[in-house]
PDB file of C-alpha atoms and ligand atoms in Angstrom:
ATOM      1  CA  UNK E1386     -77.277  55.317   7.899  1.00 72.00           C
ATOM      2  CA  UNK E1387     -78.756  51.754   8.961  1.00 92.00           C
ATOM      3  CA  UNK E1388     -75.952  50.204  11.144  1.00 95.00           C
ATOM      4  CA  UNK E1389     -75.304  46.538  11.825  1.00 95.00           C
ATOM      5  CA  UNK E1390     -74.446  44.767  14.865  1.00 96.00           C
ATOM      6  CA  UNK E1391     -72.223  41.615  14.725  1.00 97.00           C
ATOM      7  CA  UNK E1392     -72.714  39.501  17.913  1.00 97.00           C
ATOM      8  CA  UNK E1393     -70.594  36.536  18.904  1.00 97.00           C
ATOM      9  CA  UNK E1394     -68.560  34.932  21.521  1.00 96.00           C
ATOM     10  CA  UNK E1395     -64.695  36.008  22.157  1.00 94.00           C
ATOM     11  CA  UNK E1396     -62.925  33.689  19.619  1.00 92.00           C
ATOM     12  CA  UNK E1397     -65.787  33.467  17.296  1.00 95.00           C
ATOM     13  CA  UNK E1398     -63.918  35.560  14.590  1.00 93.00           C
ATOM     14  CA  UNK E1399     -66.033  38.821  14.776  1.00 94.00           C
ATOM     15  CA  UNK E1400     -63.016  41.002  14.418  1.00 92.00           C
ATOM     16  CA  UNK E1401     -61.446  39.110  11.582  1.00 90.00           C
ATOM     17  CA  UNK E1402     -64.890  39.056   9.573  1.00 95.00           C
ATOM     18  CA  UNK E1403     -65.927  42.854  10.608  1.00 96.00           C
ATOM     19  CA  UNK E1404     -62.658  44.207   9.495  1.00 93.00           C
ATOM     20  CA  UNK E1405     -62.798  42.369   6.227  1.00 94.00           C
ATOM     21  CA  UNK E1406     -66.161  43.116   5.307  1.00 95.00           C
ATOM     22  CA  UNK E1407     -65.892  46.699   6.462  1.00 96.00           C
ATOM     23  CA  UNK E1408     -62.690  47.251   4.151  1.00 94.00           C
ATOM     24  CA  UNK E1409     -64.636  45.760   1.245  1.00 94.00           C
ATOM     25  CA  UNK E1410     -68.078  47.876   1.517  1.00 95.00           C
ATOM     26  CA  UNK E1411     -66.273  50.874   2.805  1.00 96.00           C
ATOM     27  CA  UNK E1412     -68.159  50.562   6.179  1.00 97.00           C
ATOM     28  CA  UNK E1413     -66.955  51.854   9.454  1.00 97.00           C
ATOM     29  CA  UNK E1414     -65.426  49.095  11.835  1.00 97.00           C
ATOM     30  CA  UNK E1415     -66.174  50.113  15.307  1.00 98.00           C
ATOM     31  CA  UNK E1416     -64.531  47.551  17.675  1.00 97.00           C
ATOM     32  CA  UNK E1417     -64.557  48.387  21.318  1.00 97.00           C
ATOM     33  CA  UNK E1418     -61.854  45.837  22.080  1.00 94.00           C
ATOM     34  CA  UNK E1419     -59.780  47.635  19.687  1.00 93.00           C
ATOM     35  CA  UNK E1420     -60.474  51.147  20.864  1.00 96.00           C
ATOM     36  CA  UNK E1421     -59.806  49.999  24.595  1.00 95.00           C
ATOM     37  CA  UNK E1422     -56.433  48.164  23.214  1.00 91.00           C
ATOM     38  CA  UNK E1423     -55.435  51.518  21.469  1.00 92.00           C
ATOM     39  CA  UNK E1424     -55.923  53.643  24.765  1.00 94.00           C
ATOM     40  CA  UNK E1425     -54.013  50.659  26.775  1.00 92.00           C
ATOM     41  CA  UNK E1426     -51.110  51.295  24.118  1.00 88.00           C
ATOM     42  CA  UNK E1427     -51.318  55.103  24.200  1.00 94.00           C
ATOM     43  CA  UNK E1428     -51.479  54.876  28.010  1.00 94.00           C
ATOM     44  CA  UNK E1429     -54.602  57.136  28.449  1.00 95.00           C
ATOM     45  CA  UNK E1430     -56.783  57.676  31.421  1.00 95.00           C
ATOM     46  CA  UNK E1431     -59.190  55.740  29.929  1.00 94.00           C
ATOM     47  CA  UNK E1432     -56.778  52.914  29.094  1.00 94.00           C
ATOM     48  CA  UNK E1433     -55.719  52.842  32.651  1.00 95.00           C
ATOM     49  CA  UNK E1434     -59.178  52.528  33.937  1.00 95.00           C
ATOM     50  CA  UNK E1435     -60.161  49.744  31.422  1.00 95.00           C
ATOM     51  CA  UNK E1436     -56.965  47.508  32.211  1.00 94.00           C
ATOM     52  CA  UNK E1437     -57.728  45.790  35.018  1.00 93.00           C
ATOM     53  CA  UNK E1438     -61.259  44.884  33.867  1.00 95.00           C
ATOM     54  CA  UNK E1439     -59.496  43.628  30.475  1.00 93.00           C
ATOM     55  CA  UNK E1440     -56.762  41.770  32.085  1.00 91.00           C
ATOM     56  CA  UNK E1441     -59.279  39.683  34.264  1.00 91.00           C
ATOM     57  CA  UNK E1442     -61.718  38.945  31.276  1.00 91.00           C
ATOM     58  CA  UNK E1443     -64.390  41.075  32.758  1.00 95.00           C
ATOM     59  CA  UNK E1444     -66.298  43.820  31.336  1.00 97.00           C
ATOM     60  CA  UNK E1445     -65.483  47.322  31.241  1.00 97.00           C
ATOM     61  CA  UNK E1446     -68.300  49.281  33.027  1.00 98.00           C
ATOM     62  CA  UNK E1447     -71.131  49.952  30.999  1.00 97.00           C
ATOM     63  CA  UNK E1448     -71.023  53.920  31.307  1.00 97.00           C
ATOM     64  CA  UNK E1449     -67.399  54.043  30.316  1.00 96.00           C
ATOM     65  CA  UNK E1450     -68.097  51.841  27.455  1.00 97.00           C
ATOM     66  CA  UNK E1451     -70.965  53.948  26.142  1.00 97.00           C
ATOM     67  CA  UNK E1452     -69.287  57.060  26.573  1.00 96.00           C
ATOM     68  CA  UNK E1453     -66.413  55.885  24.489  1.00 97.00           C
ATOM     69  CA  UNK E1454     -68.492  54.670  21.507  1.00 97.00           C
ATOM     70  CA  UNK E1455     -70.367  58.001  21.619  1.00 97.00           C
ATOM     71  CA  UNK E1456     -67.410  59.725  21.342  1.00 95.00           C
ATOM     72  CA  UNK E1457     -66.232  57.588  18.335  1.00 96.00           C
ATOM     73  CA  UNK E1458     -69.539  57.638  16.756  1.00 97.00           C
ATOM     74  CA  UNK E1459     -69.944  61.367  16.779  1.00 96.00           C
ATOM     75  CA  UNK E1460     -66.789  61.689  14.365  1.00 96.00           C
ATOM     76  CA  UNK E1461     -68.651  59.118  11.927  1.00 97.00           C
ATOM     77  CA  UNK E1462     -70.450  60.727   9.096  1.00 95.00           C
ATOM     78  CA  UNK E1463     -74.257  59.986   9.014  1.00 93.00           C
ATOM     79  CA  UNK E1464     -74.136  58.435   5.548  1.00 94.00           C
ATOM     80  CA  UNK E1465     -71.486  55.810   6.361  1.00 96.00           C
ATOM     81  CA  UNK E1466     -72.591  52.433   7.860  1.00 96.00           C
ATOM     82  CA  UNK E1467     -71.096  51.240  10.921  1.00 98.00           C
ATOM     83  CA  UNK E1468     -70.470  47.586  11.699  1.00 97.00           C
ATOM     84  CA  UNK E1469     -70.206  47.210  15.716  1.00 98.00           C
ATOM     85  CA  UNK E1470     -67.934  44.682  16.818  1.00 97.00           C
ATOM     86  CA  UNK E1471     -68.016  43.801  20.405  1.00 97.00           C
ATOM     87  CA  UNK E1472     -70.515  46.100  21.277  1.00 98.00           C
ATOM     88  CA  UNK E1473     -73.183  46.025  22.620  1.00 98.00           C
ATOM     89  CA  UNK E1474     -72.129  43.377  25.084  1.00 97.00           C
ATOM     90  CA  UNK E1475     -75.008  43.918  27.870  1.00 97.00           C
ATOM     91  CA  UNK E1476     -78.676  44.684  27.747  1.00 96.00           C
ATOM     92  CA  UNK E1477     -77.990  48.086  29.103  1.00 97.00           C
ATOM     93  CA  UNK E1478     -75.401  48.654  26.247  1.00 98.00           C
ATOM     94  CA  UNK E1479     -77.905  47.556  23.825  1.00 97.00           C
ATOM     95  CA  UNK E1480     -80.341  49.986  25.135  1.00 97.00           C
ATOM     96  CA  UNK E1481     -77.854  52.902  25.133  1.00 98.00           C
ATOM     97  CA  UNK E1482     -76.979  51.970  21.381  1.00 97.00           C
ATOM     98  CA  UNK E1483     -80.600  52.628  20.673  1.00 96.00           C
ATOM     99  CA  UNK E1484     -80.582  56.034  22.045  1.00 97.00           C
ATOM    100  CA  UNK E1485     -77.046  56.976  20.527  1.00 97.00           C
ATOM    101  CA  UNK E1486     -78.555  56.079  17.078  1.00 96.00           C
ATOM    102  CA  UNK E1487     -81.534  57.985  17.579  1.00 96.00           C
ATOM    103  CA  UNK E1488     -79.475  60.942  19.100  1.00 96.00           C
ATOM    104  CA  UNK E1489     -77.217  60.877  16.191  1.00 96.00           C
ATOM    105  CA  UNK E1490     -79.674  60.346  13.354  1.00 95.00           C
ATOM    106  CA  UNK E1491     -78.772  56.667  12.688  1.00 96.00           C
ATOM    107  CA  UNK E1492     -80.695  53.547  12.735  1.00 93.00           C
ATOM    108  CA  UNK E1493     -80.497  49.951  13.159  1.00 92.00           C
ATOM    109  CA  UNK E1494     -80.560  47.370  10.373  1.00 88.00           C
ATOM    110  CA  UNK E1495     -79.907  43.900  11.659  1.00 91.00           C
ATOM    111  CA  UNK E1496     -77.850  41.790  13.896  1.00 95.00           C
ATOM    112  CA  UNK E1497     -75.683  38.975  12.935  1.00 96.00           C
ATOM    113  CA  UNK E1498     -74.488  36.231  15.074  1.00 96.00           C
ATOM    114  CA  UNK E1499     -71.438  34.170  14.363  1.00 97.00           C
ATOM    115  CA  UNK E1500     -72.091  30.948  16.066  1.00 96.00           C
ATOM    116  CA  UNK E1501     -69.159  28.790  17.054  1.00 97.00           C
ATOM    117  CA  UNK E1502     -69.356  25.933  19.707  1.00 96.00           C
ATOM    118  CA  UNK E1503     -67.492  26.751  23.058  1.00 94.00           C
ATOM    119  CA  UNK E1504     -64.876  24.197  22.699  1.00 93.00           C
ATOM    120  CA  UNK E1505     -63.849  25.360  19.312  1.00 94.00           C
ATOM    121  CA  UNK E1506     -63.805  28.958  20.895  1.00 94.00           C
ATOM    122  CA  UNK E1507     -61.169  27.691  23.266  1.00 93.00           C
ATOM    123  CA  UNK E1508     -59.039  25.819  20.859  1.00 91.00           C
ATOM    124  CA  UNK E1509     -59.046  29.199  18.868  1.00 90.00           C
ATOM    125  CA  UNK E1510     -58.377  31.591  21.387  1.00 91.00           C
ATOM    126  CA  UNK E1511     -55.346  29.641  23.092  1.00 92.00           C
ATOM    127  CA  UNK E1512     -53.471  29.662  19.733  1.00 91.00           C
ATOM    128  CA  UNK E1513     -54.397  33.377  18.775  1.00 91.00           C
ATOM    129  CA  UNK E1514     -52.109  36.376  18.557  1.00 93.00           C
ATOM    130  CA  UNK E1515     -52.717  40.010  17.461  1.00 90.00           C
ATOM    131  CA  UNK E1516     -50.739  42.807  15.959  1.00 92.00           C
ATOM    132  CA  UNK E1517     -50.218  45.245  18.565  1.00 88.00           C
ATOM    133  CA  UNK E1518     -50.247  47.995  15.802  1.00 89.00           C
ATOM    134  CA  UNK E1519     -52.968  47.069  13.434  1.00 90.00           C
ATOM    135  CA  UNK E1520     -55.020  44.414  15.286  1.00 87.00           C
ATOM    136  CA  UNK E1521     -54.645  41.808  12.789  1.00 90.00           C
ATOM    137  CA  UNK E1522     -55.307  38.536  14.151  1.00 89.00           C
ATOM    138  CA  UNK E1523     -53.224  35.344  13.537  1.00 92.00           C
ATOM    139  CA  UNK E1524     -53.459  31.811  14.664  1.00 90.00           C
ATOM    140  CA  UNK E1525     -50.028  30.544  15.789  1.00 91.00           C
ATOM    141  CA  UNK E1526     -51.208  26.861  14.395  1.00 88.00           C
ATOM    142  CA  UNK E1527     -52.839  27.587  11.473  1.00 87.00           C
ATOM    143  CA  UNK E1528     -51.961  31.045  10.071  1.00 89.00           C
ATOM    144  CA  UNK E1529     -48.785  32.127  11.751  1.00 95.00           C
ATOM    145  CA  UNK E1530     -47.198  35.519  10.398  1.00 97.00           C
ATOM    146  CA  UNK E1531     -44.435  34.655   7.972  1.00 97.00           C
ATOM    147  CA  UNK E1532     -41.726  35.869  10.260  1.00 97.00           C
ATOM    148  CA  UNK E1533     -42.237  35.025  13.956  1.00 96.00           C
ATOM    149  CA  UNK E1534     -43.494  38.036  16.125  1.00 96.00           C
ATOM    150  CA  UNK E1535     -43.688  40.259  12.975  1.00 97.00           C
ATOM    151  CA  UNK E1536     -47.009  41.319  11.686  1.00 97.00           C
ATOM    152  CA  UNK E1537     -47.402  40.498   7.664  1.00 97.00           C
ATOM    153  CA  UNK E1538     -49.364  43.464   7.026  1.00 96.00           C
ATOM    154  CA  UNK E1539     -47.960  46.567   8.817  1.00 97.00           C
ATOM    155  CA  UNK E1540     -44.629  44.801  10.564  1.00 97.00           C
ATOM    156  CA  UNK E1541     -45.844  45.682  14.027  1.00 95.00           C
ATOM    157  CA  UNK E1542     -45.357  43.215  16.907  1.00 95.00           C
ATOM    158  CA  UNK E1543     -47.395  40.182  16.993  1.00 95.00           C
ATOM    159  CA  UNK E1544     -48.142  39.016  20.515  1.00 92.00           C
ATOM    160  CA  UNK E1545     -50.480  36.926  22.680  1.00 90.00           C
ATOM    161  CA  UNK E1546     -52.804  39.151  24.510  1.00 82.00           C
ATOM    162  CA  UNK E1547     -52.582  39.068  28.251  1.00 79.00           C
ATOM    163  CA  UNK E1548     -55.999  37.982  28.580  1.00 83.00           C
ATOM    164  CA  UNK E1549     -55.137  34.889  26.716  1.00 83.00           C
ATOM    165  CA  UNK E1550     -54.254  32.690  29.424  1.00 86.00           C
ATOM    166  CA  UNK E1551     -56.513  29.563  29.849  1.00 87.00           C
ATOM    167  CA  UNK E1552     -58.113  30.813  33.047  1.00 89.00           C
ATOM    168  CA  UNK E1553     -58.856  34.217  31.655  1.00 91.00           C
ATOM    169  CA  UNK E1554     -60.175  32.599  28.474  1.00 92.00           C
ATOM    170  CA  UNK E1555     -62.577  30.573  30.673  1.00 93.00           C
ATOM    171  CA  UNK E1556     -63.803  33.652  32.447  1.00 94.00           C
ATOM    172  CA  UNK E1557     -64.238  35.737  29.296  1.00 94.00           C
ATOM    173  CA  UNK E1558     -66.547  32.766  28.029  1.00 95.00           C
ATOM    174  CA  UNK E1559     -68.406  32.523  31.317  1.00 96.00           C
ATOM    175  CA  UNK E1560     -68.851  36.479  30.890  1.00 96.00           C
ATOM    176  CA  UNK E1561     -70.284  36.207  27.554  1.00 96.00           C
ATOM    177  CA  UNK E1562     -72.688  33.234  28.717  1.00 96.00           C
ATOM    178  CA  UNK E1563     -74.067  35.321  31.311  1.00 97.00           C
ATOM    179  CA  UNK E1564     -73.929  38.973  29.925  1.00 96.00           C
ATOM    180  CA  UNK E1565     -74.064  38.927  26.512  1.00 96.00           C
ATOM    181  CA  UNK E1566     -76.076  35.739  25.456  1.00 95.00           C
ATOM    182  CA  UNK E1567     -79.327  37.247  26.410  1.00 95.00           C
ATOM    183  CA  UNK E1568     -78.702  39.717  23.527  1.00 95.00           C
ATOM    184  CA  UNK E1569     -79.070  37.071  20.951  1.00 95.00           C
ATOM    185  CA  UNK E1570     -82.839  36.671  22.432  1.00 94.00           C
ATOM    186  CA  UNK E1571     -83.364  40.599  22.408  1.00 94.00           C
ATOM    187  CA  UNK E1572     -82.451  41.138  18.749  1.00 94.00           C
ATOM    188  CA  UNK E1573     -84.240  37.654  17.527  1.00 94.00           C
ATOM    189  CA  UNK E1574     -87.510  39.065  19.005  1.00 93.00           C
ATOM    190  CA  UNK E1575     -86.943  42.453  17.140  1.00 88.00           C
ATOM    191  CA  UNK E1576     -86.631  40.494  13.829  1.00 85.00           C
ATOM    192  CA  UNK E1577     -83.984  40.454  11.515  1.00 79.00           C
ATOM    193  CA  UNK E1578     -81.290  38.435  13.265  1.00 93.00           C
ATOM    194  CA  UNK E1579     -79.347  36.388  11.002  1.00 94.00           C
ATOM    195  CA  UNK E1580     -77.226  33.270  12.749  1.00 95.00           C
ATOM    196  CA  UNK E1581     -74.254  32.368  10.640  1.00 96.00           C
ATOM    197  CA  UNK E1582     -72.109  29.063  11.132  1.00 97.00           C
ATOM    198  CA  UNK E1583     -68.839  30.639  12.188  1.00 96.00           C
ATOM    199  CA  UNK E1584     -66.937  27.255  12.098  1.00 95.00           C
ATOM    200  CA  UNK E1585     -64.510  26.281   9.104  1.00 91.00           C
ATOM    201  CA  UNK E1586     -62.184  28.280   7.043  1.00 89.00           C
ATOM    202  CA  UNK E1587     -62.303  32.051   7.474  1.00 89.00           C
ATOM    203  CA  UNK E1588     -62.937  32.524   3.801  1.00 92.00           C
ATOM    204  CA  UNK E1589     -66.163  30.239   3.923  1.00 95.00           C
ATOM    205  CA  UNK E1590     -67.281  32.095   6.914  1.00 95.00           C
ATOM    206  CA  UNK E1591     -66.458  35.348   5.046  1.00 95.00           C
ATOM    207  CA  UNK E1592     -68.757  34.032   2.147  1.00 95.00           C
ATOM    208  CA  UNK E1593     -71.605  33.280   4.501  1.00 95.00           C
ATOM    209  CA  UNK E1594     -71.326  36.782   6.042  1.00 93.00           C
ATOM    210  CA  UNK E1595     -71.475  38.391   2.308  1.00 92.00           C
ATOM    211  CA  UNK E1596     -74.555  36.260   1.867  1.00 90.00           C
ATOM    212  CA  UNK E1597     -76.128  37.570   5.294  1.00 88.00           C
ATOM    213  CA  UNK E1598     -75.383  41.000   4.113  1.00 83.00           C
ATOM    214  CA  UNK E1599     -76.720  40.796   0.561  1.00 77.00           C
TER     215      UNK E1599
HETATM  216  P1  ADP N1205     -62.987  39.244  22.803  1.00 85.78           P
HETATM  217  O1  ADP N1205     -64.386  39.465  22.005  1.00 85.78           O
HETATM  218  O2  ADP N1205     -62.101  38.385  21.934  1.00 85.78           O
HETATM  219  O3  ADP N1205     -63.335  39.144  24.019  1.00 85.78           O
HETATM  220  P2  ADP N1205     -62.417  42.072  22.589  1.00 85.78           P
HETATM  221  O4  ADP N1205     -61.180  42.773  21.748  1.00 85.78           O
HETATM  222  O5  ADP N1205     -63.749  42.478  21.918  1.00 85.78           O
HETATM  223  O6  ADP N1205     -62.169  40.573  22.461  1.00 85.78           O
HETATM  224  O7  ADP N1205     -62.566  42.665  24.204  1.00 85.78           O
HETATM  225  C1  ADP N1205     -61.358  42.671  25.058  1.00 85.78           C
HETATM  226  C2  ADP N1205     -61.901  43.024  26.331  1.00 85.78           C
HETATM  227  O8  ADP N1205     -62.252  44.583  26.355  1.00 85.78           O
HETATM  228  C3  ADP N1205     -62.979  42.489  26.923  1.00 85.78           C
HETATM  229  O9  ADP N1205     -62.672  41.271  27.570  1.00 85.78           O
HETATM  230  C4  ADP N1205     -63.494  43.443  27.723  1.00 85.78           C
HETATM  231  O10 ADP N1205     -62.711  43.368  29.040  1.00 85.78           O
HETATM  232  C5  ADP N1205     -63.343  44.777  27.111  1.00 85.78           C
HETATM  233  N1  ADP N1205     -64.579  45.077  26.203  1.00 85.78           N
HETATM  234  C6  ADP N1205     -64.757  45.057  24.892  1.00 85.78           C
HETATM  235  N2  ADP N1205     -65.641  45.575  24.420  1.00 85.78           N
HETATM  236  C7  ADP N1205     -66.349  45.853  25.579  1.00 85.78           C
HETATM  237  C8  ADP N1205     -67.925  46.213  25.912  1.00 85.78           C
HETATM  238  N3  ADP N1205     -68.583  46.424  24.863  1.00 85.78           N
HETATM  239  N4  ADP N1205     -68.376  46.530  27.127  1.00 85.78           N
HETATM  240  C9  ADP N1205     -67.456  46.161  28.052  1.00 85.78           C
HETATM  241  N5  ADP N1205     -66.145  45.749  27.989  1.00 85.78           N
HETATM  242  C10 ADP N1205     -65.724  45.464  26.606  1.00 85.78           C
HETATM  243 ZN1   ZN N1206     -50.125  44.783  12.047  1.00 85.78          ZN
END
């Protein structure tokens, strides 16, 4: 199936938008951040390995990340479309994704970039809280859970992630600028990169996303 890559900085709303469009269209949402957090919660060997990188706002090494994606992707039926969220994040990962797609009889359709200015990213991330069970994202200022600390959707615990301190947020944005931004150029050159304005109401952004995937 022709898969799609969702690019965007931390805090750009990738997770929210990818999970919405995936459930609407019955695509498979493959989020490396969610997969790593699942391993952390389950205290697997991979989770223990990833923890120090994540806590410091740094990228988990490519090889570990790619192995985890391969493992997940092998279990996706070839006729299901995958939306990648948070992957690839380095040029090496983008190359690995090409290889994975070929190996597994899949193909690449397009990349979509959710564009949000840095000052807005910082504002959003300092207010962000996540359900530790279903990964639903809340904004403590504009969209808090109805009951404090309790997920509206599944009753799970809603917490601010440990990588959401101001210092670590800056680090994650720097890592994005340095390691992930070059991918925008790479996918733009291939053709088929769509840029979407990621600012404003999440529902408005969702509309723009739907148009980009029409
Ligand atoms: P965000 O996009 O808001 O930074 P994610 O949930 O996508 O949040 O990622 C959280 C952390 O997980 C990252 O800071 C990084 O340590 C790790 N991670 C996620 N995806 C990747 C990836 N593709 N390569 C390396 N590390 C990753
Ligand atoms: Zn939940």
